[in-house]
C-alpha positions as CSV (number, residue, x, y, z in Angstrom):
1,X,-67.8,-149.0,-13.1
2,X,-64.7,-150.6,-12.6
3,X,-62.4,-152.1,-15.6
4,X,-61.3,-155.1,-16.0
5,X,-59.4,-157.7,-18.1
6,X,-61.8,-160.3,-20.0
7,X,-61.6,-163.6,-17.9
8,X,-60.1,-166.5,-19.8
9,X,-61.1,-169.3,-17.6
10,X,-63.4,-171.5,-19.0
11,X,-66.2,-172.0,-16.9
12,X,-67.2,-168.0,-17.5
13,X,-67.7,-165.4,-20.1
14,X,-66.5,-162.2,-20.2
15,X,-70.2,-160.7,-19.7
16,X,-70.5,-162.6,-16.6
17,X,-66.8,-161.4,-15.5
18,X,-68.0,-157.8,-16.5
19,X,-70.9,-158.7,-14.2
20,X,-69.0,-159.9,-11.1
21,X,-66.6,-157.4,-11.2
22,X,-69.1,-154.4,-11.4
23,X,-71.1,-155.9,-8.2
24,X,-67.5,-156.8,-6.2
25,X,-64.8,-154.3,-6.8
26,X,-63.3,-154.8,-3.1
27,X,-59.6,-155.6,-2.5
28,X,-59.9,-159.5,-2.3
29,X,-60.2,-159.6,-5.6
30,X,-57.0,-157.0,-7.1
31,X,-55.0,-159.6,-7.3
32,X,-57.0,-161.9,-9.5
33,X,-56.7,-161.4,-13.4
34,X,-60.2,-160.6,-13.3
35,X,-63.0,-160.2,-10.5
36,X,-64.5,-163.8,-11.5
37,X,-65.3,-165.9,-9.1
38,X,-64.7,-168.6,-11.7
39,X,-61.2,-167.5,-12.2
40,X,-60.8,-167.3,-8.6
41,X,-61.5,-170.6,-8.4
42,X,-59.1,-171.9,-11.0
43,X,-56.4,-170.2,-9.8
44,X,-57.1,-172.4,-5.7
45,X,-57.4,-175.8,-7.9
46,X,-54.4,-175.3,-9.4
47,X,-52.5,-174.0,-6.3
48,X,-53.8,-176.7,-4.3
49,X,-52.4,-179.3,-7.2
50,X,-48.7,-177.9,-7.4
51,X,-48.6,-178.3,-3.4
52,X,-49.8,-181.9,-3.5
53,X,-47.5,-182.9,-6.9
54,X,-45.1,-181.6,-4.4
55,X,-46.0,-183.9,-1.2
56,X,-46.5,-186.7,-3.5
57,X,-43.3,-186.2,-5.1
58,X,-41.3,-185.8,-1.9
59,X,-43.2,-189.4,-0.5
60,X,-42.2,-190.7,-3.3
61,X,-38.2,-189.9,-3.0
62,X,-38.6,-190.9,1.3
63,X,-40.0,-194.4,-0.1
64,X,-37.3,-194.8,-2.4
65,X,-35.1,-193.9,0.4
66,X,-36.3,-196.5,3.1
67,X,-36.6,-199.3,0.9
68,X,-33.0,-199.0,-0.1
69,X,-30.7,-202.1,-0.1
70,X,-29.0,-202.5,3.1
71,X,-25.0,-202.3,1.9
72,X,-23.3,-204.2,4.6
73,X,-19.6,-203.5,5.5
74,X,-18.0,-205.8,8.1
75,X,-21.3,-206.1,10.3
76,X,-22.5,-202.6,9.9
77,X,-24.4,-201.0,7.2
78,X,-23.9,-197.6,5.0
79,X,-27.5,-196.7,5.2
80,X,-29.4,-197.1,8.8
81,X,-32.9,-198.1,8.3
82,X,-35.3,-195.3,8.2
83,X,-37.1,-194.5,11.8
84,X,-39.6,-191.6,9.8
85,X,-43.2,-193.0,10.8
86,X,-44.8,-194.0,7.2
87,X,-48.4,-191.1,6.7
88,X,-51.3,-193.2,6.0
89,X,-52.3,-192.6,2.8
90,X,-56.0,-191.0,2.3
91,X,-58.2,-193.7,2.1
92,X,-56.3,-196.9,2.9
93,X,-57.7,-199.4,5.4
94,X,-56.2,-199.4,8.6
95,X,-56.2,-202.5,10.8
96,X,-59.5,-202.6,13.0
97,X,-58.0,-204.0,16.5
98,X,-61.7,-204.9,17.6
99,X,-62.5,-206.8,14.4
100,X,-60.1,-209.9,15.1
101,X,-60.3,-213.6,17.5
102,X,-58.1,-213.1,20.4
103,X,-57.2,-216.5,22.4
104,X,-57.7,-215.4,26.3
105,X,-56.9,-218.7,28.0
106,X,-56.4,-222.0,28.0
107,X,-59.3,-224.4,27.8
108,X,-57.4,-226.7,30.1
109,X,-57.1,-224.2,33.1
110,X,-60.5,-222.5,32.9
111,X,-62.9,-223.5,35.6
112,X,-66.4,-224.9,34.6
113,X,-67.9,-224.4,38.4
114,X,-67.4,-220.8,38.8
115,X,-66.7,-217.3,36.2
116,X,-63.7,-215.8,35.8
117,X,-62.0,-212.8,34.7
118,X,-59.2,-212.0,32.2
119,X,-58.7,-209.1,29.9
120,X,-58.3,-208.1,26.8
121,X,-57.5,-205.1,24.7
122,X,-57.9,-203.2,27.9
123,X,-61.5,-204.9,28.1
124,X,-62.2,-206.4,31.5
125,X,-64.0,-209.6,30.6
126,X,-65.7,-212.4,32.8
127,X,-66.0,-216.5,31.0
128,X,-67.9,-218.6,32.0
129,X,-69.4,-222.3,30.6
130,X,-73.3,-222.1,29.8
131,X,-75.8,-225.3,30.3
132,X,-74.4,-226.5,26.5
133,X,-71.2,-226.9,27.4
134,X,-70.2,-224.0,24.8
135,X,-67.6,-220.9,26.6
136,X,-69.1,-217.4,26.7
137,X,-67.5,-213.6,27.7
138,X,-69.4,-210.6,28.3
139,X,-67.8,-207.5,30.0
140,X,-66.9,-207.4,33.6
141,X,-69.6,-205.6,35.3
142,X,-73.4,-205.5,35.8
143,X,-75.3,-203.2,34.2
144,X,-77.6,-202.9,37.0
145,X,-74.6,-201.1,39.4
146,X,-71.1,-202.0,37.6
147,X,-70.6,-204.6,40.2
148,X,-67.9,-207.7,38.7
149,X,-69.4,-210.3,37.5
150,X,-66.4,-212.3,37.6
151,X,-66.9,-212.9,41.3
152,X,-70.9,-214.1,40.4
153,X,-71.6,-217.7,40.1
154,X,-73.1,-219.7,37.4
155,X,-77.3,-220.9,37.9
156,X,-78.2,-222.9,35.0
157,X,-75.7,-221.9,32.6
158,X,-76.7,-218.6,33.0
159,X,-74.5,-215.8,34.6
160,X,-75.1,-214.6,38.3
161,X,-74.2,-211.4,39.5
162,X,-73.4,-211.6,43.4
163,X,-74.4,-208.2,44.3
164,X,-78.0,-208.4,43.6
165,X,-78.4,-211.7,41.9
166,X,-79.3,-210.0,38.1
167,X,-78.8,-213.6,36.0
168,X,-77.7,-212.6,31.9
169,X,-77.7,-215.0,29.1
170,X,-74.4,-215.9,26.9
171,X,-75.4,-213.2,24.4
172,X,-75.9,-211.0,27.5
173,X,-79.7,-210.6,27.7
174,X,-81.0,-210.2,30.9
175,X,-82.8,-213.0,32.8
176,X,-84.0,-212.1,36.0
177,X,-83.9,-209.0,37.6
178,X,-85.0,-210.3,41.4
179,X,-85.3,-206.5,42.7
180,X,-88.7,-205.7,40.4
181,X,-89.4,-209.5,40.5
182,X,-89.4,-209.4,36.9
183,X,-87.9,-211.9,34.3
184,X,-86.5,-211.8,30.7
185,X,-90.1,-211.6,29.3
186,X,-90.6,-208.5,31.4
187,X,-90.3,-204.9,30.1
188,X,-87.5,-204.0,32.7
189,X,-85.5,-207.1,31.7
190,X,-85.8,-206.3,27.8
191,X,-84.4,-202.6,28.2
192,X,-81.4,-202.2,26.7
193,X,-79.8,-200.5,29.3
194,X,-80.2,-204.0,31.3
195,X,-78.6,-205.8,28.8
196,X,-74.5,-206.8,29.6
197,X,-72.2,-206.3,26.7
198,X,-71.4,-210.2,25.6
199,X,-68.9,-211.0,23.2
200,X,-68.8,-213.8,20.3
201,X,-65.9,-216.9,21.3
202,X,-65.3,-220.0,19.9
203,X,-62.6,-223.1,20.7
204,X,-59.5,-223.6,18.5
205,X,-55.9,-225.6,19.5
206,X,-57.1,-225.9,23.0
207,X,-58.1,-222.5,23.7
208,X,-60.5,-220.1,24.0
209,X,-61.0,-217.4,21.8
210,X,-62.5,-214.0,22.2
211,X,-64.2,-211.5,19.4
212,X,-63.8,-208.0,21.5
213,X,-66.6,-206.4,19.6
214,X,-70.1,-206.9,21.0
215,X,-73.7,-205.7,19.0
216,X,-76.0,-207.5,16.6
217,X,-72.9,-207.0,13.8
218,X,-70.2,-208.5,16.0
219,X,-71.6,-211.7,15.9
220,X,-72.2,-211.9,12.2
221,X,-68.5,-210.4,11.3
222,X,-67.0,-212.7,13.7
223,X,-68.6,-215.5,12.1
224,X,-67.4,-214.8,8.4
225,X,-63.5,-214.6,9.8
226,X,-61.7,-217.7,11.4
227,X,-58.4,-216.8,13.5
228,X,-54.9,-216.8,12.8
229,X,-53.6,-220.0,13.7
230,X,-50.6,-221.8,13.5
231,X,-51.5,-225.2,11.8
232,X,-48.6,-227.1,12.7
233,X,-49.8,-226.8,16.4
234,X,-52.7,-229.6,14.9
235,X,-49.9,-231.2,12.8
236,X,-49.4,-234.8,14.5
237,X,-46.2,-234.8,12.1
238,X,-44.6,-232.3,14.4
239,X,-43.5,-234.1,17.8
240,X,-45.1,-232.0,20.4
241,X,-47.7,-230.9,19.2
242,X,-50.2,-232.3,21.5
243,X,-50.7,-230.7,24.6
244,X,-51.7,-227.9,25.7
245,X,-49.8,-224.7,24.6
246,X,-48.1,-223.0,27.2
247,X,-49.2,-219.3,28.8
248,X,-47.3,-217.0,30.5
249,X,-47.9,-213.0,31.2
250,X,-45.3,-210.6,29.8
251,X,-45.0,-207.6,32.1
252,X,-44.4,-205.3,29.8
253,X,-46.1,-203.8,26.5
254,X,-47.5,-205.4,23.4
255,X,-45.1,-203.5,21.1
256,X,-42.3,-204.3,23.0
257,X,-42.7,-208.0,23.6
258,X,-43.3,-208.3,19.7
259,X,-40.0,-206.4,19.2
260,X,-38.1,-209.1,21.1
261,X,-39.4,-211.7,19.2
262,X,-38.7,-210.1,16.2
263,X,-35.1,-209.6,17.3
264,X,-32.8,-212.9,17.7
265,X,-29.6,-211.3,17.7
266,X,-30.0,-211.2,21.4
267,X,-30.1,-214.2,22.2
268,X,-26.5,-214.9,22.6
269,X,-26.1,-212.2,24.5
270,X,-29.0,-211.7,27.1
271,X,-29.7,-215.4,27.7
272,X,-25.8,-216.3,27.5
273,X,-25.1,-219.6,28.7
274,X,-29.1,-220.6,28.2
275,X,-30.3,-219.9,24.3
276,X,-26.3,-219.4,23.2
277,X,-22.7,-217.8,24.3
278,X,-21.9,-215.0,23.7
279,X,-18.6,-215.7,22.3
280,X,-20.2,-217.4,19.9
281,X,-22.4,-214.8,18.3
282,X,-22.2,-213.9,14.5
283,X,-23.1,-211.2,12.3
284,X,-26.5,-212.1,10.9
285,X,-28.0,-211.1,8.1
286,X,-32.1,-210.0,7.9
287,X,-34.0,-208.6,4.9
288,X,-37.3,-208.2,4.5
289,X,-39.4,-210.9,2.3
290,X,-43.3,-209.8,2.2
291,X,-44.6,-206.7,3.1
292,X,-48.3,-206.8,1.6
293,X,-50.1,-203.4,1.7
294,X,-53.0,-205.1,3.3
295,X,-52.7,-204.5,6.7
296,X,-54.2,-207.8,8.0
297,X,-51.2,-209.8,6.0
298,X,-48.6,-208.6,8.3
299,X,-45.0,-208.7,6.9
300,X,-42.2,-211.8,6.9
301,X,-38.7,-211.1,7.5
302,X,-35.7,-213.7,6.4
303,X,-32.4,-214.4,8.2
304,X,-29.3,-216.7,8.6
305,X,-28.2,-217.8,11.8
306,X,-27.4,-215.4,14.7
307,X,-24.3,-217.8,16.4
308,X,-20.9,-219.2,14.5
309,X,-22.8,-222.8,15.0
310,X,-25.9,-222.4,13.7
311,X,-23.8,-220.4,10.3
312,X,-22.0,-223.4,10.1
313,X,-25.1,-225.7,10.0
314,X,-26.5,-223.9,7.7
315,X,-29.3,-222.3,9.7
316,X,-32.5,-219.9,7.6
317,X,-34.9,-218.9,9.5
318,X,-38.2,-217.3,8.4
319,X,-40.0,-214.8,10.8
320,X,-43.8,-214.4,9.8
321,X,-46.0,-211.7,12.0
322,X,-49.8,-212.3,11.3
323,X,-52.3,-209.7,12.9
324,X,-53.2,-209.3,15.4
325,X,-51.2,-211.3,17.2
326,X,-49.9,-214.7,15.5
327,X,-46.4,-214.7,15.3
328,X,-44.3,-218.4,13.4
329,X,-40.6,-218.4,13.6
330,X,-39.2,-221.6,11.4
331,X,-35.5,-223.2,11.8
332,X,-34.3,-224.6,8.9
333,X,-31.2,-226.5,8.8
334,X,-29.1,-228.0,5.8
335,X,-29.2,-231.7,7.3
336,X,-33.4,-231.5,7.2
337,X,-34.0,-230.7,10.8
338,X,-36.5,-227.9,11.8
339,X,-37.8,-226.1,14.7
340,X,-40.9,-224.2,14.7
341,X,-41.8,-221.3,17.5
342,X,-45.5,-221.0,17.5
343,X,-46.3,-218.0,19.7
344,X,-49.4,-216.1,20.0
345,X,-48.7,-212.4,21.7
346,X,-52.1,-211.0,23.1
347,X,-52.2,-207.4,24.3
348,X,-54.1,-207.6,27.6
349,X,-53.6,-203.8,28.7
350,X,-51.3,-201.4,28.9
351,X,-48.2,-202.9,30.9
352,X,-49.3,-206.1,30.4
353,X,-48.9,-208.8,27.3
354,X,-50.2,-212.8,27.3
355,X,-48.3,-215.2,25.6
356,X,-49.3,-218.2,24.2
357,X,-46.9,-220.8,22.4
358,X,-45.3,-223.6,22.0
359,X,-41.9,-224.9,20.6
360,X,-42.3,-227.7,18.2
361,X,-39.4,-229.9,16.9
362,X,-38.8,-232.3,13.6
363,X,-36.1,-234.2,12.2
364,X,-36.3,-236.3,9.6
365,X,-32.4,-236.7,9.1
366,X,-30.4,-238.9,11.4
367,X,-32.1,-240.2,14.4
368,X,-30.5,-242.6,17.3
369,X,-32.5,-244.5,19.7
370,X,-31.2,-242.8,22.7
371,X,-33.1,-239.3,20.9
372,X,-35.9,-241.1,20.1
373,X,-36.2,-242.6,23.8
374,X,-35.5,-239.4,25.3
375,X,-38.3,-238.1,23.5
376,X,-40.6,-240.4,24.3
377,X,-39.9,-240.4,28.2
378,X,-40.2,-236.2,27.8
379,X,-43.5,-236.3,25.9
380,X,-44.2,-238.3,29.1
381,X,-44.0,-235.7,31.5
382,X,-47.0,-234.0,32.9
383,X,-47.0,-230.5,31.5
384,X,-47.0,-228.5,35.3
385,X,-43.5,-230.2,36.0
386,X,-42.1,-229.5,32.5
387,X,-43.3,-226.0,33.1
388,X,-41.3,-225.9,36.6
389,X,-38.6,-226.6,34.2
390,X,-38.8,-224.3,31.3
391,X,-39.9,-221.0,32.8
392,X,-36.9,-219.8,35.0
393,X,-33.8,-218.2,34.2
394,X,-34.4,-217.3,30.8
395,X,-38.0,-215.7,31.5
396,X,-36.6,-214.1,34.4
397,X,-34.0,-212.0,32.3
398,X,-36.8,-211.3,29.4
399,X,-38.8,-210.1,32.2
400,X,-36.1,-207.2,33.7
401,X,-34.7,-206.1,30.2
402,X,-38.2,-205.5,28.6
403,X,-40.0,-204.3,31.4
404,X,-37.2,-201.6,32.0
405,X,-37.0,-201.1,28.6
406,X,-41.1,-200.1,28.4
407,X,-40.9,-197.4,30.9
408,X,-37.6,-195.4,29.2
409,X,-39.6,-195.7,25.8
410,X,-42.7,-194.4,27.5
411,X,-40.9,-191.4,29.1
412,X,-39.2,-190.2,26.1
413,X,-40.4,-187.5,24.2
414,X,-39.3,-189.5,20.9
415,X,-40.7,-192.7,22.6
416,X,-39.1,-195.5,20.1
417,X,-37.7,-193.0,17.3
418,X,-34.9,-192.5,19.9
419,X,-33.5,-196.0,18.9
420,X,-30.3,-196.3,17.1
421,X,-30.3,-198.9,15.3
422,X,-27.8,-199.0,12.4
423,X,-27.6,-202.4,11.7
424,X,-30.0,-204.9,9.3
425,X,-30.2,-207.6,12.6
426,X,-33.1,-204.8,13.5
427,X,-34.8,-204.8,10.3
428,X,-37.3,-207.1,11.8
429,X,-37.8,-204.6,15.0
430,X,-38.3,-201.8,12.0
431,X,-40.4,-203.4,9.7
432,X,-42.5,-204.0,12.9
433,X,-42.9,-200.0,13.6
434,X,-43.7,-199.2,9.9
435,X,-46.6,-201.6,10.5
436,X,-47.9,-200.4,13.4
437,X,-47.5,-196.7,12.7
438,X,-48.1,-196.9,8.8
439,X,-50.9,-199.4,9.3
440,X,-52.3,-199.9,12.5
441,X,-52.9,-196.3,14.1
442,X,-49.1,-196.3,15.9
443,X,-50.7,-197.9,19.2
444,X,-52.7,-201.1,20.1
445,X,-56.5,-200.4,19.8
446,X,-56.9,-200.2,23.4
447,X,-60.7,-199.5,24.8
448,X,-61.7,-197.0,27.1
449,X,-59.2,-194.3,25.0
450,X,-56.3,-195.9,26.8
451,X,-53.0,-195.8,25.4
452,X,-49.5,-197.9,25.6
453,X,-48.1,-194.9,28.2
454,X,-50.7,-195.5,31.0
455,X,-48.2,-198.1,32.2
456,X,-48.9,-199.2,35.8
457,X,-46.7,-198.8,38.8
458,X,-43.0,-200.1,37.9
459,X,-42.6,-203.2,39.3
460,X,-39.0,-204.4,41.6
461,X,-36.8,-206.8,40.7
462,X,-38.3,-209.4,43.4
463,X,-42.1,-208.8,41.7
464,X,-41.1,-208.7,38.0
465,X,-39.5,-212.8,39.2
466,X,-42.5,-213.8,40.5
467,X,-43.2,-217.0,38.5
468,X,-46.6,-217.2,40.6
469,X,-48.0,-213.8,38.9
470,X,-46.5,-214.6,35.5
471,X,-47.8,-218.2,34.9
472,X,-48.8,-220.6,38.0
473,X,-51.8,-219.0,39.2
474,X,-53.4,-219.4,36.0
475,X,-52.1,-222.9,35.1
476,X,-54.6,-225.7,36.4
477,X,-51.3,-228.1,35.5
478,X,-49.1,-226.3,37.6
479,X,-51.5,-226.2,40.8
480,X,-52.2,-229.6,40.2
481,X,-48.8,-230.9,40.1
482,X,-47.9,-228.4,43.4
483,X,-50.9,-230.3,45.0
484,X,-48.8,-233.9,44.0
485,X,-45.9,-232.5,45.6
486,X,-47.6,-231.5,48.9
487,X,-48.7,-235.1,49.0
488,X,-45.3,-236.6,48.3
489,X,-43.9,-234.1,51.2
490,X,-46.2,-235.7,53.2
491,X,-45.7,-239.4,52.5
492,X,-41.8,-238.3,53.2
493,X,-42.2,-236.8,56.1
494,X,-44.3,-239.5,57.6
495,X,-42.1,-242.3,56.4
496,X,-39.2,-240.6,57.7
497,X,-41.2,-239.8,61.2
498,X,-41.9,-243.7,61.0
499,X,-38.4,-244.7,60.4
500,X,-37.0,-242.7,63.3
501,X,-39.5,-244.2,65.6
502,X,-38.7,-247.8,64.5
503,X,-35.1,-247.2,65.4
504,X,-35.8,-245.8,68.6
505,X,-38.2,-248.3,69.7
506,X,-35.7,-251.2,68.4
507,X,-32.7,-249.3,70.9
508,X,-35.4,-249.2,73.8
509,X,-36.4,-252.4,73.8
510,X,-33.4,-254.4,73.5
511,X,-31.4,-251.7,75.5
512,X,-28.5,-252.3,73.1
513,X,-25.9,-250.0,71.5
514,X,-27.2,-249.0,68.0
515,X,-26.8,-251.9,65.6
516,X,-26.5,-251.9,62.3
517,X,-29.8,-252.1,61.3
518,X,-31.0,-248.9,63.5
519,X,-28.2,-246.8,61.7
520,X,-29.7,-248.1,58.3
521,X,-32.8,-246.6,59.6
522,X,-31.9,-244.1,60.6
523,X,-29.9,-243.1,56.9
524,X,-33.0,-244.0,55.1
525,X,-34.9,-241.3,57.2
526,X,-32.3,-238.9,56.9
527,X,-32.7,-239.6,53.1
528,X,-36.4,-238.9,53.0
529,X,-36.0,-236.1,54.8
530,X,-33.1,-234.6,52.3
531,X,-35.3,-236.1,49.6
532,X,-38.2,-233.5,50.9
533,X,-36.0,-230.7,51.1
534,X,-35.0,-231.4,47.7
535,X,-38.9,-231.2,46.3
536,X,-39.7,-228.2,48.6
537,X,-36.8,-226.2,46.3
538,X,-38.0,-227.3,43.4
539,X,-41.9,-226.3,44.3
540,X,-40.5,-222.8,45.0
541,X,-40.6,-222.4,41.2
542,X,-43.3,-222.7,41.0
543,X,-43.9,-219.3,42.9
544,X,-40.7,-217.1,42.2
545,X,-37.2,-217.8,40.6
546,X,-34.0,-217.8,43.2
547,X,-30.7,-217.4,42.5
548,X,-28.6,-215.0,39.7
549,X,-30.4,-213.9,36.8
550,X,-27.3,-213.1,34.3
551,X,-24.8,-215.5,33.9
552,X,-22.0,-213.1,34.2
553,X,-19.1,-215.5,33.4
554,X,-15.5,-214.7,32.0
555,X,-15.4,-215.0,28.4
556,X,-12.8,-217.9,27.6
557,X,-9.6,-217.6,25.6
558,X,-10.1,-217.5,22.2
């Protein structure tokens, strides 16, 4: 019989220590007090306790650490802001990516007589308008063979695919399955396995709006949670704001383009000459306002101006990141006046980011007629020539930086932990990290277990310009006002044709050296003709951007 010291531990006796030990006297146990299993047992609890008092105590001193004041000395900063990715605590909610309203497109420049295909979240979707006039989405393929549905066709509000003429309802149900001559009512038709995978959308601010979760639950869930709008798009206070907002394909990823927008300090210098010069930039200040633990409140970020001018107006300017994708940047200046961004940044698929947004403008102090009539003749403009005019040059160089920028992140082992970024203009770019990583899972919830590195093929310098891919062949204002100036081209060109005719026929038949009024003619065709020349370089915007991209300029004598 072996020995042993009488256990101490509560939850035994010593007869019952006696007991175990005379039934276990093997080595796993000679280092034990006793050969209680209860003892045994108090001694893991309490191991296991001093090694998380220890994690907990050293998560403690790293949160103390990164949420130290910023000391600023002459533009830099004593302490650079912490890169560590935050641990998810045990427990906490992370953001569900699937769970959330999306806008996909434009109402404006979806087409009611045929489907068509975006995506979303790496989700391949097909839209189309049913017989009530209301939008639906259901994935991109049939479920009879996988076949797009997006190049089907629309038979009594009901979806079409083109292969083998399958017909699916807006919740996806199957119709008509024209191989076993059977209909919705039919056994074959009510398999589940026939049914396509719809998803729950509604209308808001002129777009459309997709729920990518499908099932029974989807549609209840999206019901009971509205989207995260910008209200002052609505506001009819805010000059502007009617319209439709405007849309334009980053080609990069989602984490990157949301970086940029959380990061004006380079505006003066990226888009010198455009958004600012770069002899003008100042040392700005950012701090972080509201960082909620909820993961669904996002975080805001405060800051002064980023250029000498807009110190010495007295710029603030609040940056406010909503999830999923709702991003507000407000301008306030000392006289009153304010500028809102209203941007919406929608992760389409690896690669690839939409953006929808519009820049909204309000001054309540001094106003001059000539503002107020140039205003009114700008509000005049149809939208697919004021996009002609707003989305060169500066989209162009966001285009090249961040595209480049997404493929060195991607290939390095570190990926964006290899930043340096000592001063507090990036605490906008670094509260944005600890969100995703601390909050969000570190990557956009992409389906089909996709992640941000399956980037596609890098793109050249000519196809990362092209204005076509980017925005105009999903803009029904741009096509339309490229199908205005074909017709103007034409009216030229005939008139001018006309005009050289007349002069000709007026030297012929009164076999007379050229008068006066056949060289008057002959400048007004001329004119035309330069006139059409002059419309045929402007409609190249429309399809890819010409000319330098930097405005690499001297800087001037201070």
């Amino acid at each position: 019989m072996t020995v042993v010291t009488p256990c101490t531990a509560r939850a035994c006796t010593a007869r019952a220590c006696t007991a175990r030990a005379n039934r276990d006297t093997s080595a796993k146990f000679q280092d034990f007090q006793c050969g209680c299993f209860a003892s045994r047992q108090m001694q893991r609890l309490q191991s296991t306790k001093r090694r998380r008092d220890a994690r907990n105590s050293s998560s403690i001193r790293a949160s103390a650490a990164s949420h130290a004041e910023v000391k600023e000395t002459g533009g830099h900063v004593t302490k650079k802001p912490s890169l560590e990715q935050p641990t998810q605590a045990v427990g906490k909610e992370s953001f569900a990516w699937l769970k959330n309203w999306y806008p996909v497109a434009n109402v404006a420049d979806l087409t009611t007589a045929e489907p068509s295909a975006h995506t979303l979240l790496n989700i391949k979707l097909v839209v189309w308008q049913d017989s009530s006039g209301n939008w639906a989405a259901a994935e991109d393929r049939c479920p009879h063979r996988l076949a797009p549905l997006s190049e089907g066709r629309i038979q009594d509000g009901n979806l079409a695919c083109n292969y083998h003429g399958w017909q699916f309802d807006r919740q996806g149900a199957c119709l008509l399955n024209p191989q076993s001559g059977q209909s919705g009512s039919d056994p074959a038709c009510r398999s589940k396995g026939a049914k396509a995978r719809a998803f729950p959308t509604q209308v808001g601010q002129g777009m459309l709006w997709v729920w990518p979760e499908s099932g029974p639950h989807a549609w209840l869930d999206s019901a009971m949670q509205s989207p995260a709008v910008i209200p002052e798009l609505e506001d009819p206070n805010w000059p502007g704001s009617k319209g439709d907002v405007f849309a334009t394909t980053m080609m990069c990823n989602w984490d990157i383009a949301m970086e940029n927008t959380m990061d004006p300090s380079h505006a003066n210098w990226l888009h010198d000459g455009f958004a600012g010069k770069w002899e003008d930039a100042a040392v700005m200040t950012m701090r972080l306002a509201e960082n909620p633990t909820d993961p669904k409140q996002g975080f805001l970020v405060t800051h002064d101006g980023y250029s000498k001018k807009q110190q010495a107006a007295g710029l603030k300017v609040l940056r406010k990141f909503t999830p999923p994708c709702t991003t507000r940047h407000e301008y306030q200046y000392k006289d009153g006046s304010e500028m809102l961004a209203a941007l919406y940044f929608v992760p389409s698929s690896p690669g690839r980011t939409r953006v929808f947004g519009k820049f909204l403008f309000r001054n309540p102090g001094k106003r001059n007629t000539l503002l107020s009539l140039a205003e009114g003749v700008f509000s005049r403009i149809p939208d697919g020539f004021k996009h002609n005019l707003f989305s060169g040059r500066m989209t162009d160089q966001d285009a090249l930086m961040l595209h480049g920028q997404d493929y060195a992140v991607r290939q390095d082992a570190k990926r964006w932990r290899s930043y340096f970024i000592p001063s507090s203009a990036d605490m906008g770019v670094v509260t944005f990290r600890r969100w995703l990583d601390g909050k969000a899972g570190g990557d956009v919830g992409w389906a089909g277990g996709a992640s941000s590195s399956d980037l596609p093929p890098q793109l050249t310098t000519e196809q990362l310009r092209s204005s076509w891919e980017r925005h105009t062949k999903d803009c029904s204002a741009c096509k339309q006002a490229i199908a205005t100036i074909n017709r103007v081209k034409t009216g030229l060109t005939v008139a001018a044709g006309g005009l050289l005719l007349v002069a000709l026929f007026t030297t012929a038949q009164y076999r007379s050296a050229i008068s006066d009024t056949t060289l008057i003619e002959l400048g007004c065709g001329a004119a035309l003709l330069v006139a059409r020349e002059a419309l045929a370089k402007w409609q190249l915007g429309y399809y890819v951007s010409t000319g330098p991209v930097y405005n690499f300029r001297k800087k001037p004598a201070q």
